Every structure is written in C-alpha cells, then in structure tokens.
Tab-separated table of C-alpha atoms in Angstrom:
chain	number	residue	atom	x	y	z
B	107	UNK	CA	70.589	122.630	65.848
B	108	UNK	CA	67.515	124.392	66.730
B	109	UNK	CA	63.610	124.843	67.146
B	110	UNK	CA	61.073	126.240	65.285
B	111	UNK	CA	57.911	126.905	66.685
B	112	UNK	CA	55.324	126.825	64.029
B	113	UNK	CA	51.998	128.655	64.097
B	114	UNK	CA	50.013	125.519	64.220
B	115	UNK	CA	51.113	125.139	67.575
B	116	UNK	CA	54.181	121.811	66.376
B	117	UNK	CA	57.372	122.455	67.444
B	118	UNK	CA	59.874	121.264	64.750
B	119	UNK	CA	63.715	119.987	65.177
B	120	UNK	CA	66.077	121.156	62.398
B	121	UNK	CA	69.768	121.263	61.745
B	122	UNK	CA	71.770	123.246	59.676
B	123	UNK	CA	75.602	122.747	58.142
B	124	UNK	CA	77.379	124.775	55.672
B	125	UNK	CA	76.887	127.714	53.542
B	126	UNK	CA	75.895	128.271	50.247
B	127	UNK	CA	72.209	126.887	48.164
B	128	UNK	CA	69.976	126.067	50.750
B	129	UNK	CA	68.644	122.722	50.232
B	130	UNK	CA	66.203	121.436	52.839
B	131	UNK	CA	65.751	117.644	53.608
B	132	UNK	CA	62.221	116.161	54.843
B	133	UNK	CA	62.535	112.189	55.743
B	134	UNK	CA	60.739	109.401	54.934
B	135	UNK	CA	57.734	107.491	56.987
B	136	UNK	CA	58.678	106.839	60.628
B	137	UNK	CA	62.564	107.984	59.725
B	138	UNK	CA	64.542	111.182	61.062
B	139	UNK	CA	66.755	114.015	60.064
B	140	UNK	CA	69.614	111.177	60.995
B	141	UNK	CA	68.848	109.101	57.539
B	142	UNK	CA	70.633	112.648	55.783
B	143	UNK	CA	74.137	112.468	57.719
B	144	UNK	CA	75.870	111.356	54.725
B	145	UNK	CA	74.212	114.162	53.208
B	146	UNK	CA	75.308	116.655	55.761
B	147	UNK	CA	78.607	115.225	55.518
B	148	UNK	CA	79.018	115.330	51.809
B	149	UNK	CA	77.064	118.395	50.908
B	150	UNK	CA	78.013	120.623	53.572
B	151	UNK	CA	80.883	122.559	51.347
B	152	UNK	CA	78.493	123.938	48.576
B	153	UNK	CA	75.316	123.758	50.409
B	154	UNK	CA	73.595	125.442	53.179
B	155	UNK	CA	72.287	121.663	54.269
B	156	UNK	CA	69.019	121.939	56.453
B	157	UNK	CA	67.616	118.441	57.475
B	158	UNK	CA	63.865	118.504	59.789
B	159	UNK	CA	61.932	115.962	62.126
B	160	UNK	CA	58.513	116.057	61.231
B	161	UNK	CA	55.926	116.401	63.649
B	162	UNK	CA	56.571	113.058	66.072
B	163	UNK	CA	59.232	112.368	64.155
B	164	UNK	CA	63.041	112.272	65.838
B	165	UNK	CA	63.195	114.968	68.370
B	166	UNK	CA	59.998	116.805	67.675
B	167	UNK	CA	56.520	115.702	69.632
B	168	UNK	CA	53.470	114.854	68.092
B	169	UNK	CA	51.223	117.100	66.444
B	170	UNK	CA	48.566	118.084	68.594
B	171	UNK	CA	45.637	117.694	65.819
B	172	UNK	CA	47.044	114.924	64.324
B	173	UNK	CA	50.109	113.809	61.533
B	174	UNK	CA	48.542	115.376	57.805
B	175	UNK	CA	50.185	116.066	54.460
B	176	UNK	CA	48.647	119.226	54.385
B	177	UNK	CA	49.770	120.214	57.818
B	178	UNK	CA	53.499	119.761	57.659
B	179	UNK	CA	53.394	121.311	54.423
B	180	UNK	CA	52.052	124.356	56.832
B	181	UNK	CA	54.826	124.044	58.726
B	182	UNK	CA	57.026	123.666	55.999
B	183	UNK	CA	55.945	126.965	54.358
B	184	UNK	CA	56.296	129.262	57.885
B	185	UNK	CA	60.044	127.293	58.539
B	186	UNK	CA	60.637	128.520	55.101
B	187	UNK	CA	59.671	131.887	56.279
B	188	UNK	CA	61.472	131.715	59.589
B	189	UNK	CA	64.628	130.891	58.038
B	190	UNK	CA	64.724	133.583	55.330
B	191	UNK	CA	65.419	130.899	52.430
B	192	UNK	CA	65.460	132.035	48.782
B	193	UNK	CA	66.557	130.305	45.704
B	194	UNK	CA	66.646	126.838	47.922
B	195	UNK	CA	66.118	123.423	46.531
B	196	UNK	CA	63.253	121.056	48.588
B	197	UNK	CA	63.780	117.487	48.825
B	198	UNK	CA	61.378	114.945	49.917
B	199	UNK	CA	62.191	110.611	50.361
B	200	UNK	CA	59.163	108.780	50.171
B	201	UNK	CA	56.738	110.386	52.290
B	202	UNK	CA	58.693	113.420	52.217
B	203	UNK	CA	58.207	113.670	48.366
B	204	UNK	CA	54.347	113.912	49.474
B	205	UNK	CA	54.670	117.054	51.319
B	206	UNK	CA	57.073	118.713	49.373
B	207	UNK	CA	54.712	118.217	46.322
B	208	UNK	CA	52.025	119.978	49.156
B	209	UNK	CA	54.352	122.418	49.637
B	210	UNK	CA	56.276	123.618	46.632
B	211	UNK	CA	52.903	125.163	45.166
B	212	UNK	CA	52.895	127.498	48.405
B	213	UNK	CA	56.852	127.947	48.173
B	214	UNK	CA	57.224	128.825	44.368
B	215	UNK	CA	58.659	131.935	45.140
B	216	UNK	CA	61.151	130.667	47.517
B	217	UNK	CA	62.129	127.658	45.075
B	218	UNK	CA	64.593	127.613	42.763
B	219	UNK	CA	64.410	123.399	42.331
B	220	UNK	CA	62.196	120.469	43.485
B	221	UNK	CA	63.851	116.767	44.259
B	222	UNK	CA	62.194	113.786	44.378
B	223	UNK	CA	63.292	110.670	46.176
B	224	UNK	CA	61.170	107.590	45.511
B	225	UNK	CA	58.924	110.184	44.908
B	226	UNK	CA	54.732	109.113	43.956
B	227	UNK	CA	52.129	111.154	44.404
B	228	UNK	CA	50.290	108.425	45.722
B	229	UNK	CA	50.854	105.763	48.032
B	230	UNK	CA	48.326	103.083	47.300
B	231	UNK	CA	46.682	101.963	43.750
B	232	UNK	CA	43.922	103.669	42.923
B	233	UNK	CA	41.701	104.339	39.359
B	234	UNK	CA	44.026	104.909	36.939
B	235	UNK	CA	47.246	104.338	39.014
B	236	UNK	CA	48.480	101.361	39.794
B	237	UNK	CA	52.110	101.809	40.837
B	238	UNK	CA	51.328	102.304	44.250
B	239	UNK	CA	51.046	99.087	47.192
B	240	UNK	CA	47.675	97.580	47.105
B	241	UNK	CA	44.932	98.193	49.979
B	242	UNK	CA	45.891	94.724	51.435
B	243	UNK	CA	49.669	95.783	51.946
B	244	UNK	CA	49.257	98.850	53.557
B	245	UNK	CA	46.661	97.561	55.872
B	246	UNK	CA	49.291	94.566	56.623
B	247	UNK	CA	51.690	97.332	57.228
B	248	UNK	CA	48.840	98.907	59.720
B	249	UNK	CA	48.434	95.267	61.664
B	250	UNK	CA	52.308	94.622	62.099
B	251	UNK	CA	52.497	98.410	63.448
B	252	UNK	CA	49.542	97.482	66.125
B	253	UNK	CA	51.061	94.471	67.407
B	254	UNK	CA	54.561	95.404	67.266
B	255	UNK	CA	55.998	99.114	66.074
B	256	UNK	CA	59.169	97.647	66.306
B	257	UNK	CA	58.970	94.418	64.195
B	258	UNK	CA	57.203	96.172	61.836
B	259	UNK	CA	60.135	98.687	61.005
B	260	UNK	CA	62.456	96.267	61.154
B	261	UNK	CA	60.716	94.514	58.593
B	262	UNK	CA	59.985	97.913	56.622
B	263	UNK	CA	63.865	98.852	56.789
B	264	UNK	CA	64.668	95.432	55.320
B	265	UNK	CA	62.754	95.660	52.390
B	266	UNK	CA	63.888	99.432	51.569
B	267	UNK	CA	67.590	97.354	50.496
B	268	UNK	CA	67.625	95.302	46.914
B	269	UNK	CA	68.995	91.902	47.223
B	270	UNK	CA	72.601	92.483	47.354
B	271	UNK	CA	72.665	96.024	47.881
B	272	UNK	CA	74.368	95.895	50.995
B	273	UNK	CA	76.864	92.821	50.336
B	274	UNK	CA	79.804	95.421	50.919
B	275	UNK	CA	80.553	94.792	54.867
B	276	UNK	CA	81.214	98.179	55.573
B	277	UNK	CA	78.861	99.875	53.819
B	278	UNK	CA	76.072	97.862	55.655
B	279	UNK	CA	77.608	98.275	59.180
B	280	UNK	CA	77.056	101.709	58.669
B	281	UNK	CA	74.142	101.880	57.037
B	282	UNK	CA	73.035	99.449	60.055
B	283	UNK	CA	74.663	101.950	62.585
B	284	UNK	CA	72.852	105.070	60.775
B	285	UNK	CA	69.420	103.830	61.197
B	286	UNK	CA	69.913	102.765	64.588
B	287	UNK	CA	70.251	106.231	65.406
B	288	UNK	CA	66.775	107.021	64.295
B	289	UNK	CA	64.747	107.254	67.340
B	290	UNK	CA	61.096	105.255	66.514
B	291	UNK	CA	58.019	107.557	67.096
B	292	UNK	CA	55.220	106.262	68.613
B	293	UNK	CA	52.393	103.805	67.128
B	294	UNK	CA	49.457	106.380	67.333
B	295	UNK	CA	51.737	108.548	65.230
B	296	UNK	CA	53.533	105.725	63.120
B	297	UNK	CA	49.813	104.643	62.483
B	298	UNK	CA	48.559	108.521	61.762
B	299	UNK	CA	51.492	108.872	59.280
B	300	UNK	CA	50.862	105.957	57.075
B	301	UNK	CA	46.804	107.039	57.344
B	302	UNK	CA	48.161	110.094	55.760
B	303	UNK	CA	49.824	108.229	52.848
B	304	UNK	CA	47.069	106.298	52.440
B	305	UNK	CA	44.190	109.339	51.983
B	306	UNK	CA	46.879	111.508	49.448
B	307	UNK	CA	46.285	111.846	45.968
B	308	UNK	CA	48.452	114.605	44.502
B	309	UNK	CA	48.313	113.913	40.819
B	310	UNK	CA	46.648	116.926	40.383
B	311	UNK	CA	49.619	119.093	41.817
B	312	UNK	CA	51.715	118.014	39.236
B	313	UNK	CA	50.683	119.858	36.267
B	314	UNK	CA	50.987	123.251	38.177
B	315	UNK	CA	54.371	122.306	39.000
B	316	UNK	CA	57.429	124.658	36.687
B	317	UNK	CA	60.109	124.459	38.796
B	318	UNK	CA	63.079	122.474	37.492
B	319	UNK	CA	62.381	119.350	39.258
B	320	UNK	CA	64.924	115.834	39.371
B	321	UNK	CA	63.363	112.977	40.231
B	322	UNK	CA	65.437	110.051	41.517
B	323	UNK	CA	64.209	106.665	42.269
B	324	UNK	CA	65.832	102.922	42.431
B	325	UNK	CA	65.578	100.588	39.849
B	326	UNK	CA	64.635	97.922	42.509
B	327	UNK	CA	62.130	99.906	44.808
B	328	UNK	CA	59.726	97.837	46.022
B	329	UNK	CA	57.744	100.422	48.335
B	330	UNK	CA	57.656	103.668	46.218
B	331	UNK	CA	57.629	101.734	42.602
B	332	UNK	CA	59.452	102.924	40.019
B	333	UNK	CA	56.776	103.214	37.999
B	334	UNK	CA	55.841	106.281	40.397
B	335	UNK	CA	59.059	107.950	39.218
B	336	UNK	CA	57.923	107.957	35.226
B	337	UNK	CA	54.599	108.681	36.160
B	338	UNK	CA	56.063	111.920	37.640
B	339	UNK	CA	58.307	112.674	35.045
B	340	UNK	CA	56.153	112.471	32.188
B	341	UNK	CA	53.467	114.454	34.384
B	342	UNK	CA	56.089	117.974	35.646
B	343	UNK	CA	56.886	119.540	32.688
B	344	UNK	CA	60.638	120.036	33.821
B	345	UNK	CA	61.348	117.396	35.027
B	346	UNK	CA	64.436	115.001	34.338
B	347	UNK	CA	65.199	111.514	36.530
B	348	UNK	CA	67.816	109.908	37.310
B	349	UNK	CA	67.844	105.896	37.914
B	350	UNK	CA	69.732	104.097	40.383
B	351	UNK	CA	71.142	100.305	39.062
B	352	UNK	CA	70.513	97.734	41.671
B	353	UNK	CA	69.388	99.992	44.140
B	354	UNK	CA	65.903	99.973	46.617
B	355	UNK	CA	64.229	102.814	48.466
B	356	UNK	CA	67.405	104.196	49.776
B	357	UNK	CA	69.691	105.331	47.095
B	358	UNK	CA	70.834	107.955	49.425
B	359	UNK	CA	72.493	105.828	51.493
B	360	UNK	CA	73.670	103.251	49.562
B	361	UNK	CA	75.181	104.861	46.604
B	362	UNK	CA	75.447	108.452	48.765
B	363	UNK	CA	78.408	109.499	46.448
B	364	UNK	CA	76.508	109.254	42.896
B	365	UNK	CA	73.515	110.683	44.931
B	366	UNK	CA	75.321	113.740	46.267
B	367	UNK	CA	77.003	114.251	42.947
B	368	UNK	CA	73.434	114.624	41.699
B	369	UNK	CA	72.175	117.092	43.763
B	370	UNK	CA	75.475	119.043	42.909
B	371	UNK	CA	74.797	118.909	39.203
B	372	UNK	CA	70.937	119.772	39.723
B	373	UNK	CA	72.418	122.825	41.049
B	374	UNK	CA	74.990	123.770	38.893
B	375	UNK	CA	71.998	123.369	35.987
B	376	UNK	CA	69.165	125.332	38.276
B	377	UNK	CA	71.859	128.502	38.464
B	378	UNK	CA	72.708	128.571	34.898
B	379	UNK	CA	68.827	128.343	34.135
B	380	UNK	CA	68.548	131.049	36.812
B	381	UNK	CA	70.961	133.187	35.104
C-alpha cells in the first residue's frame, strides 16, 4: 500500500500482493482498486498483483486539470516507470480497457500481454460502430449523476449483474459487501469520467496493437456490449477472447475462479511465446 506521485502533479493509490508476473489492475467508471480483492486473493501466489485508484477514484484526489483518457494513461506510463515493471500484463474493466488501450502503445516495451475486460474502444455509437450506448443513455446516465450520485450508481451497479447471476445467496452477499467498500468519488469527477468515455474513440489504436492480447467480456453485458469484444478481436491481430455464459459486466466477480484461471493460462501462453 503506497503512493505514487506522478509528474502531472495526481497523486495515485496502489497496492501490491505477491511475487512473480506483474499484472496491474485499472477499475472501471466510478469503481476502486477494492472491485480486484478476489483478484488479490486468488492471484497473489503466481502474480506480483498491483491494483490502482485512478485520479478521484478510491483513495486518490481529483486530478487537478481534470479526469482524461489520455492523462491517466500519463500516469500509467511514469507508475510503470516508478515501479520498475518488465514483462507485466495490463488489465483494464470497462473504462479501464480505455486507458490501457491509451497506454499499452507507450508501454510496449514494458508489456509482455494486454487484457481486456468488457473492453470497447468506444463508449457511445458512433459512424460505423454501433455497439456502444446511444447519446440518449449516456446523457440519462449524466442527469441521474446530477440529481443524485448515489442513485445513479446504485442503479449502474444493478445493471452490471445478468438476470440471475447472483441467485447464489452467498455469492451476492459478498459481491454486495465488496462494492460497498468502494468509496463513491465525487459528481464533478463521476461526471468528468463519463465525459471522458463519451469523447474516446480508440479504434485507431488497435491496429498498432502486437502484443498478445485476451479479451474477455460477458455474454449478457448490457453496458460494454459484447459486440465491443468481437469488434476488438477481429481488429488486434493477437488477440483471442474468452466468453462468459450468463454473465454481465462483472465476470470478475461473479465467476472470479474461471476468471483467475484465465489470467493464469494467458500467462502460461505469453511465457512460452516469450521463450
């Protein structure tokens, strides 16, 4: 558990566990470092597990100039640096996926592997994509946030679940007591961060993308659309994905197991590539 003080003047929470393949976590919109515990817990033996608040996100304040793609994939770049990583996997949820698709261009050299988590390269439909939310649901999202940040991510985490995802009691007490533990940023920076997802376009990133890349999305996803997923696929040249049955935007959580088994195979195939 530390800081890193970037040069563009953020200061960044991170955590580390274990040894081994670093693999590096960013979060979703108005999320935490918390949604990766069952990462932390299950990856911790084989991987050097870092997990990040972005900029007025969790534990770190707001950015100074303002929540951008292109900025935290700034920061991402010098935390790279500051930590020494080599050979690590980068994994983005959601609007994660958007900056580490920023990023990885800048951090080839330090890559060995790219994951995608209801990946898109762009939020909202546009000319010649369609498998993003239309203009009139994001701008609904923008309204609830106005009048009430925290009925509007209540309503948000409900629909990230598929209709019967979470029928198993347990699992959805502690999915329920995992999320809880996410502390909410503010609305200026709630509303900044979904103005970012809104203005990015990154199809053009992904032909200059060659790192091995897996690409893992829910079948049920109703706020980064599957669709998003093939798009991506057939667009990175090495790319392979990996579907989730009956699963929403949250495969990590709900089927954390098969998702953590995953990562471990991605990495078993990225060192025999490497080698």
């Amino acid at each position: 558990m530390a800081w890193y003080e970037a040069d563009s003047g953020n200061r960044l929470w991170y955590e580390e566990r274990g040894a081994g393949t670093p693999i590096v976590f960013i979060h979703g919109w108005c999320m935490s470092s918390a949604v990766w515990r069952l990462q932390q817990e299950g990856l911790s033996d084989s991987f050097r597990v870092i997990t990040i608040d972005l900029p007025g996100h969790g534990k770190s304040p707001p950015p100074a100039g303002g929540f951008h793609i292109k900025g935290c994939a700034v920061d991402m770049v010098g935390l790279f640096e500051f930590l020494q990583l080599r050979k690590a996997l980068l994994a983005g949820w959601s609007l994660g996926s958007l900056i580490a698709l920023e990023s990885c261009v800048y951090l080839r050299e330090r890559l060995s592997g790219l994951v995608l988590i209801a990946g898109t390269p762009r939020f909202t439909q546009g000319e010649g994509f369609s498998y993003g939310l239309t203009r009139i649901e994001v701008d609904g999202m923008a309204r609830k946030v106005q009048r009430s940040l925290r009925g509007a991510l209540e309503g948000f985490t409900a629909r990230m679940f598929a209709s019967g995802e979470l029928a198993d009691p347990s699992l959805a007490v502690l999915i329920q007591e995992l999320l809880s533990s996410v502390p909410k940023p503010t609305s200026d920076v709630a509303l900044q961060a979904l103005g970012a997802l809104i203005e990015s376009d990154l199809r053009e990133r992904l032909t200059l993308i060659d790192l091995p890349t897996l690409i893992i999305n829910g079948e049920c996803d109703v706020i980064c659309l599957p669709q998003a997923s093939v798009f991506l696929t057939q667009r990175i040249s090495s790319a392979r994905q990996v579907v989730f049955a009956g699963c929403g935007h949250a495969p990590f959580l709900t089927q954390s197991t098969h998702f953590n088994a995953c990562l471990e195979e991605f990495r078993r195939m990225v060192s025999v590539r490497e080698h």
